[in-house]
mmCIF file of C-alpha atoms in Angstrom:
data_model
loop_
_atom_site.group_PDB
_atom_site.id
_atom_site.type_symbol
_atom_site.label_atom_id
_atom_site.label_comp_id
_atom_site.label_asym_id
_atom_site.label_seq_id
_atom_site.Cartn_x
_atom_site.Cartn_y
_atom_site.Cartn_z
ATOM 1 C CA MET A 1 6.690 14.133 -8.115
ATOM 2 C CA GLY A 2 6.145 11.419 -5.500
ATOM 3 C CA ASN A 3 2.337 11.333 -5.886
ATOM 4 C CA GLU A 4 2.194 11.031 -9.690
ATOM 5 C CA THR A 5 0.486 7.975 -11.109
ATOM 6 C CA THR A 6 1.692 6.397 -14.342
ATOM 7 C CA LEU A 7 -0.675 5.134 -17.041
ATOM 8 C CA ASP A 8 0.423 1.561 -16.261
ATOM 9 C CA GLU A 9 -0.514 2.041 -12.598
ATOM 10 C CA LEU A 10 -3.901 3.507 -13.591
ATOM 11 C CA ALA A 11 -4.519 0.574 -15.953
ATOM 12 C CA GLU A 12 -4.003 -1.845 -13.037
ATOM 13 C CA TRP A 13 -7.081 -0.345 -11.338
ATOM 14 C CA GLU A 14 -9.264 -0.600 -14.476
ATOM 15 C CA GLY A 15 -11.270 -3.494 -15.923
ATOM 16 C CA LEU A 16 -12.735 -4.810 -12.684
ATOM 17 C CA TYR A 17 -16.377 -5.832 -12.189
ATOM 18 C CA ARG A 18 -18.152 -3.343 -9.907
ATOM 19 C CA ILE A 19 -20.456 -4.686 -7.200
ATOM 20 C CA ARG A 20 -23.651 -2.778 -6.323
ATOM 21 C CA ASN A 21 -23.024 -2.946 -2.535
ATOM 22 C CA TYR A 22 -19.910 -3.900 -0.599
ATOM 23 C CA VAL A 23 -19.371 -7.606 0.056
ATOM 24 C CA VAL A 24 -18.120 -7.810 3.648
ATOM 25 C CA GLY A 25 -15.287 -10.179 4.469
ATOM 26 C CA SER A 26 -12.191 -10.249 6.634
ATOM 27 C CA MET A 27 -8.459 -9.833 6.155
ATOM 28 C CA THR A 28 -5.467 -11.173 8.050
ATOM 29 C CA ILE A 29 -1.748 -10.890 7.381
ATOM 30 C CA LEU A 30 -0.218 -14.298 6.636
ATOM 31 C CA LYS A 31 3.382 -13.359 5.831
ATOM 32 C CA VAL A 32 5.625 -10.306 6.008
ATOM 33 C CA GLY A 33 8.906 -10.430 4.092
ATOM 34 C CA GLY A 34 8.448 -14.173 3.543
ATOM 35 C CA LYS A 35 8.088 -14.915 7.270
ATOM 36 C CA GLU A 36 4.828 -16.299 8.637
ATOM 37 C CA VAL A 37 3.039 -14.100 11.166
ATOM 38 C CA THR A 38 -0.065 -14.460 13.323
ATOM 39 C CA THR A 39 -2.466 -11.536 13.402
ATOM 40 C CA GLY A 40 -6.093 -10.885 14.173
ATOM 41 C CA SER A 41 -8.559 -10.094 11.435
ATOM 42 C CA THR A 42 -10.160 -6.869 10.309
ATOM 43 C CA PRO A 43 -13.226 -6.243 8.125
ATOM 44 C CA VAL A 44 -12.810 -5.583 4.413
ATOM 45 C CA TYR A 45 -15.409 -4.225 2.027
ATOM 46 C CA LEU A 46 -15.026 -5.703 -1.457
ATOM 47 C CA ASP A 47 -16.376 -3.460 -4.212
ATOM 48 C CA GLU A 48 -14.685 -4.641 -7.420
ATOM 49 C CA LEU A 49 -13.222 -7.920 -8.648
ATOM 50 C CA SER A 50 -11.879 -9.884 -11.586
ATOM 51 C CA GLY A 51 -10.440 -13.340 -12.043
ATOM 52 C CA GLU A 52 -7.034 -12.024 -10.956
ATOM 53 C CA LYS A 53 -7.629 -9.038 -8.670
ATOM 54 C CA PHE A 54 -9.860 -7.732 -5.890
ATOM 55 C CA ARG A 55 -10.354 -4.129 -4.857
ATOM 56 C CA PHE A 56 -11.532 -3.505 -1.303
ATOM 57 C CA VAL A 57 -11.764 -0.792 1.332
ATOM 58 C CA THR A 58 -10.615 -1.164 4.921
ATOM 59 C CA LYS A 59 -9.739 1.075 7.845
ATOM 60 C CA VAL A 60 -6.270 -0.474 8.231
ATOM 61 C CA LEU A 61 -3.212 1.092 6.634
ATOM 62 C CA LEU A 62 -0.584 -1.543 5.974
ATOM 63 C CA PRO A 63 3.104 -0.614 5.850
ATOM 64 C CA GLU A 64 4.456 0.312 2.454
ATOM 65 C CA ASN A 65 7.423 -1.360 0.775
ATOM 66 C CA LYS A 66 6.883 -4.638 2.635
ATOM 67 C CA GLU A 67 6.361 -8.007 1.053
ATOM 68 C CA ILE A 68 2.972 -8.768 2.611
ATOM 69 C CA LEU A 69 0.823 -11.832 1.885
ATOM 70 C CA LEU A 70 -2.799 -11.306 2.883
ATOM 71 C CA GLY A 71 -5.471 -13.830 3.746
ATOM 72 C CA LEU A 72 -8.964 -12.804 2.634
ATOM 73 C CA ARG A 73 -12.106 -14.621 3.763
ATOM 74 C CA PHE A 74 -15.686 -14.292 2.541
ATOM 75 C CA THR A 75 -18.783 -16.374 3.255
ATOM 76 C CA ILE A 76 -20.976 -17.167 0.256
ATOM 77 C CA SER A 77 -24.166 -19.237 0.660
ATOM 78 C CA GLY A 78 -22.930 -20.406 4.063
ATOM 79 C CA LYS A 79 -19.597 -21.601 2.636
ATOM 80 C CA THR A 80 -16.342 -19.972 3.739
ATOM 81 C CA MET A 81 -14.058 -19.061 0.847
ATOM 82 C CA ASP A 82 -10.411 -18.193 1.514
ATOM 83 C CA PHE A 83 -8.013 -16.399 -0.806
ATOM 84 C CA LYS A 84 -4.372 -15.364 -0.652
ATOM 85 C CA ALA A 85 -3.329 -12.065 -2.162
ATOM 86 C CA TYR A 86 -0.496 -9.564 -2.378
ATOM 87 C CA ILE A 87 -0.843 -5.786 -2.490
ATOM 88 C CA LYS A 88 -0.593 -4.198 -5.945
ATOM 89 C CA GLY A 89 -1.555 -0.676 -4.887
ATOM 90 C CA VAL A 90 -3.257 1.466 -2.276
ATOM 91 C CA ARG A 91 -5.253 4.682 -2.430
ATOM 92 C CA ILE A 92 -5.456 6.658 0.793
ATOM 93 C CA ASN A 93 -8.387 8.775 1.973
ATOM 94 C CA GLU A 94 -6.840 10.528 4.994
ATOM 95 C CA LYS A 95 -10.006 12.499 5.770
ATOM 96 C CA LYS A 96 -12.145 9.370 6.227
ATOM 97 C CA LYS A 97 -9.254 7.135 7.386
ATOM 98 C CA ARG A 98 -10.132 4.623 4.661
ATOM 99 C CA TYR A 99 -7.672 2.751 2.525
ATOM 100 C CA THR A 100 -8.564 1.200 -0.824
ATOM 101 C CA TYR A 101 -6.351 -1.715 -1.805
ATOM 102 C CA LEU A 102 -5.893 -3.383 -5.146
ATOM 103 C CA VAL A 103 -4.631 -6.911 -4.551
ATOM 104 C CA GLY A 104 -3.454 -9.635 -6.888
ATOM 105 C CA LEU A 105 -4.757 -13.098 -6.104
ATOM 106 C CA VAL A 106 -2.335 -15.972 -5.557
ATOM 107 C CA MET A 107 -3.484 -19.067 -7.435
ATOM 108 C CA GLN A 108 -1.015 -21.938 -7.323
ATOM 109 C CA ASP A 109 -3.180 -24.815 -8.517
ATOM 110 C CA ASP A 110 -6.438 -25.655 -10.327
ATOM 111 C CA LYS A 111 -8.366 -25.814 -7.042
ATOM 112 C CA GLU A 112 -7.447 -22.216 -6.172
ATOM 113 C CA ILE A 113 -8.274 -21.058 -9.725
ATOM 114 C CA MET A 114 -11.701 -22.748 -9.549
ATOM 115 C CA ASN A 115 -12.290 -21.199 -6.108
ATOM 116 C CA VAL A 116 -11.766 -17.704 -7.558
ATOM 117 C CA ILE A 117 -13.936 -18.411 -10.621
ATOM 118 C CA THR A 118 -16.744 -19.849 -8.462
ATOM 119 C CA PHE A 119 -16.618 -16.864 -6.100
ATOM 120 C CA MET A 120 -16.592 -14.356 -8.956
ATOM 121 C CA ASN A 121 -19.462 -16.062 -10.807
ATOM 122 C CA LYS A 122 -21.650 -16.265 -7.690
ATOM 123 C CA ILE A 123 -21.029 -12.599 -6.835
ATOM 124 C CA GLN A 124 -21.682 -11.404 -10.397
ATOM 125 C CA LEU A 125 -24.875 -13.439 -10.826
ATOM 126 C CA ALA A 126 -26.328 -12.416 -7.449
ATOM 127 C CA ASN A 127 -25.342 -8.793 -8.087
ATOM 128 C CA LYS A 128 -27.031 -8.800 -11.495
ATOM 129 C CA GLN A 129 -30.200 -10.385 -10.055
ATOM 130 C CA LYS A 130 -30.127 -7.952 -7.110
ATOM 131 C CA LYS A 131 -29.963 -10.891 -4.673
ATOM 132 C CA LEU A 132 -26.497 -10.317 -3.223
ATOM 133 C CA ARG A 133 -27.862 -9.809 0.315
ATOM 134 C CA THR A 134 -29.367 -13.300 0.286
ATOM 135 C CA LEU A 135 -26.011 -14.836 -0.667
ATOM 136 C CA THR A 136 -23.530 -13.043 1.603
ATOM 137 C CA ARG A 137 -23.070 -10.240 4.103
ATOM 138 C CA THR A 138 -23.241 -6.844 2.396
ATOM 139 C CA ALA A 139 -22.906 -3.217 3.437
ATOM 140 C CA ILE A 140 -23.832 0.087 1.869
ATOM 141 C CA ASP A 141 -20.953 1.913 3.574
ATOM 142 C CA VAL A 142 -17.719 1.077 5.387
ATOM 143 C CA GLU A 143 -18.496 0.642 9.085
#
């Protein structure tokens, strides 16, 4: 019974905009259980997004049942864009040692909301025009 997925959980993973290739960024852990921490960064491979959520693949398995605040960073047109997010779900591929995370974005003010909208619009437009590689670092597979 432990591995069953409810319809509500499945719905969380739906309705995201799919990107043709991965957009490569980085992830750090900002807080665990409300306490600030300092960690290094690891690559993330963004493949779906919306105005509220990102879905990405990484080779790092984060501990379950922890209140973790993530820092996500992407470079678009030479500009660094930072986001804060919390984990909504994870799908594990043990064979490939890849972990797909669904994260909810933290937006506390209009500036953060506009940052997400700008990022999403630039990614969607470049993806549609097949010019994503000229805008940001992309990958066909998780390295």
